[in-house]
């Protein structure tokens, strides 16, 4: 059973700044992530308020997400340029 995909406004604004081909590639990646989000966690980032996010590095993008297992939601919180 796949997860429902929820994307924050901040992440959508990042996507809108990308070229069309890159946007399509990232959207396809998000859909693959809904099948088993845990497999896409490259490392964990903990915010100052102690909120924990998984991060997946996809090329030049760092995708911060939260796998809400109880509600079966994959929440894309932010996307940043990977260093």
CSV table of C-alpha atoms in Angstrom, one decimal:
chain,number,residue,atom,x,y,z
A,1,UNK,CA,0.0,0.0,0.0
A,2,UNK,CA,1.6,3.3,-1.0
A,3,UNK,CA,1.6,6.5,1.0
A,4,UNK,CA,-0.3,9.6,0.2
A,5,UNK,CA,2.0,12.4,-1.0
A,6,UNK,CA,1.8,15.8,0.7
A,7,UNK,CA,4.2,18.6,-0.4
A,8,UNK,CA,4.7,21.9,1.5
A,9,UNK,CA,4.4,25.2,-0.2
A,10,UNK,CA,8.1,25.8,0.3
A,11,UNK,CA,8.9,22.7,-1.6
A,12,UNK,CA,6.5,23.6,-4.4
A,13,UNK,CA,8.1,27.0,-4.8
A,14,UNK,CA,11.5,25.3,-5.1
A,15,UNK,CA,10.1,23.0,-7.8
A,16,UNK,CA,8.6,25.9,-9.7
A,17,UNK,CA,12.1,27.4,-10.0
A,18,UNK,CA,13.5,24.2,-11.7
A,19,UNK,CA,13.5,23.5,-15.5
A,20,UNK,CA,10.5,21.5,-16.7
A,21,UNK,CA,12.6,18.3,-17.2
A,22,UNK,CA,14.0,18.5,-13.7
A,23,UNK,CA,10.5,19.1,-12.3
A,24,UNK,CA,9.2,15.9,-14.0
A,25,UNK,CA,12.2,13.9,-12.8
A,26,UNK,CA,11.6,15.1,-9.2
A,27,UNK,CA,7.9,14.4,-9.4
A,28,UNK,CA,8.6,10.9,-10.6
A,29,UNK,CA,11.0,10.4,-7.8
A,30,UNK,CA,8.4,11.5,-5.2
A,31,UNK,CA,6.0,8.9,-6.6
A,32,UNK,CA,8.6,6.2,-6.2
A,33,UNK,CA,9.2,7.4,-2.7
A,34,UNK,CA,5.5,6.8,-1.8
A,35,UNK,CA,6.0,3.1,-2.2
A,36,UNK,CA,8.6,2.7,0.6
A,37,UNK,CA,9.9,6.0,2.0
A,38,UNK,CA,12.3,4.5,4.4
A,39,UNK,CA,14.4,3.2,1.5
A,40,UNK,CA,15.1,6.7,0.4
A,41,UNK,CA,16.6,8.0,3.7
A,42,UNK,CA,20.3,8.9,3.1
A,43,UNK,CA,20.6,10.6,6.5
A,44,UNK,CA,18.6,12.1,9.3
A,45,UNK,CA,18.4,15.8,10.1
A,46,UNK,CA,17.2,17.0,13.5
A,47,UNK,CA,15.8,20.6,13.7
A,48,UNK,CA,16.5,22.8,16.8
A,49,UNK,CA,12.9,22.0,17.9
A,50,UNK,CA,13.9,18.3,17.8
A,51,UNK,CA,11.7,17.5,14.9
A,52,UNK,CA,13.4,14.7,12.9
A,53,UNK,CA,13.4,14.6,9.1
A,54,UNK,CA,14.9,12.1,6.7
A,55,UNK,CA,16.9,13.5,3.9
A,56,UNK,CA,17.3,12.0,0.4
A,57,UNK,CA,20.0,13.4,-1.9
A,58,UNK,CA,18.9,13.2,-5.5
A,59,UNK,CA,21.6,14.7,-7.7
A,60,UNK,CA,21.8,18.3,-6.8
A,61,UNK,CA,18.7,18.3,-4.6
A,62,UNK,CA,18.4,17.5,-0.9
A,63,UNK,CA,14.8,16.4,-0.2
A,64,UNK,CA,13.7,16.7,3.5
A,65,UNK,CA,10.8,14.5,4.2
A,66,UNK,CA,8.8,12.9,7.0
A,67,UNK,CA,7.4,9.4,6.8
A,68,UNK,CA,4.1,9.6,8.8
A,69,UNK,CA,3.7,5.8,9.2
A,70,UNK,CA,0.5,6.1,11.3
A,71,UNK,CA,-1.4,8.1,8.6
A,72,UNK,CA,0.5,6.6,5.6
A,73,UNK,CA,1.5,10.1,4.5
A,74,UNK,CA,4.8,11.0,2.9
A,75,UNK,CA,5.4,14.7,3.7
A,76,UNK,CA,7.9,16.5,1.5
A,77,UNK,CA,8.9,19.4,3.8
A,78,UNK,CA,11.6,21.2,1.9
A,79,UNK,CA,14.0,20.8,-1.0
A,80,UNK,CA,17.3,22.5,-0.9
A,81,UNK,CA,20.3,22.6,-3.2
A,82,UNK,CA,22.6,19.8,-2.1
A,83,UNK,CA,26.2,20.8,-1.3
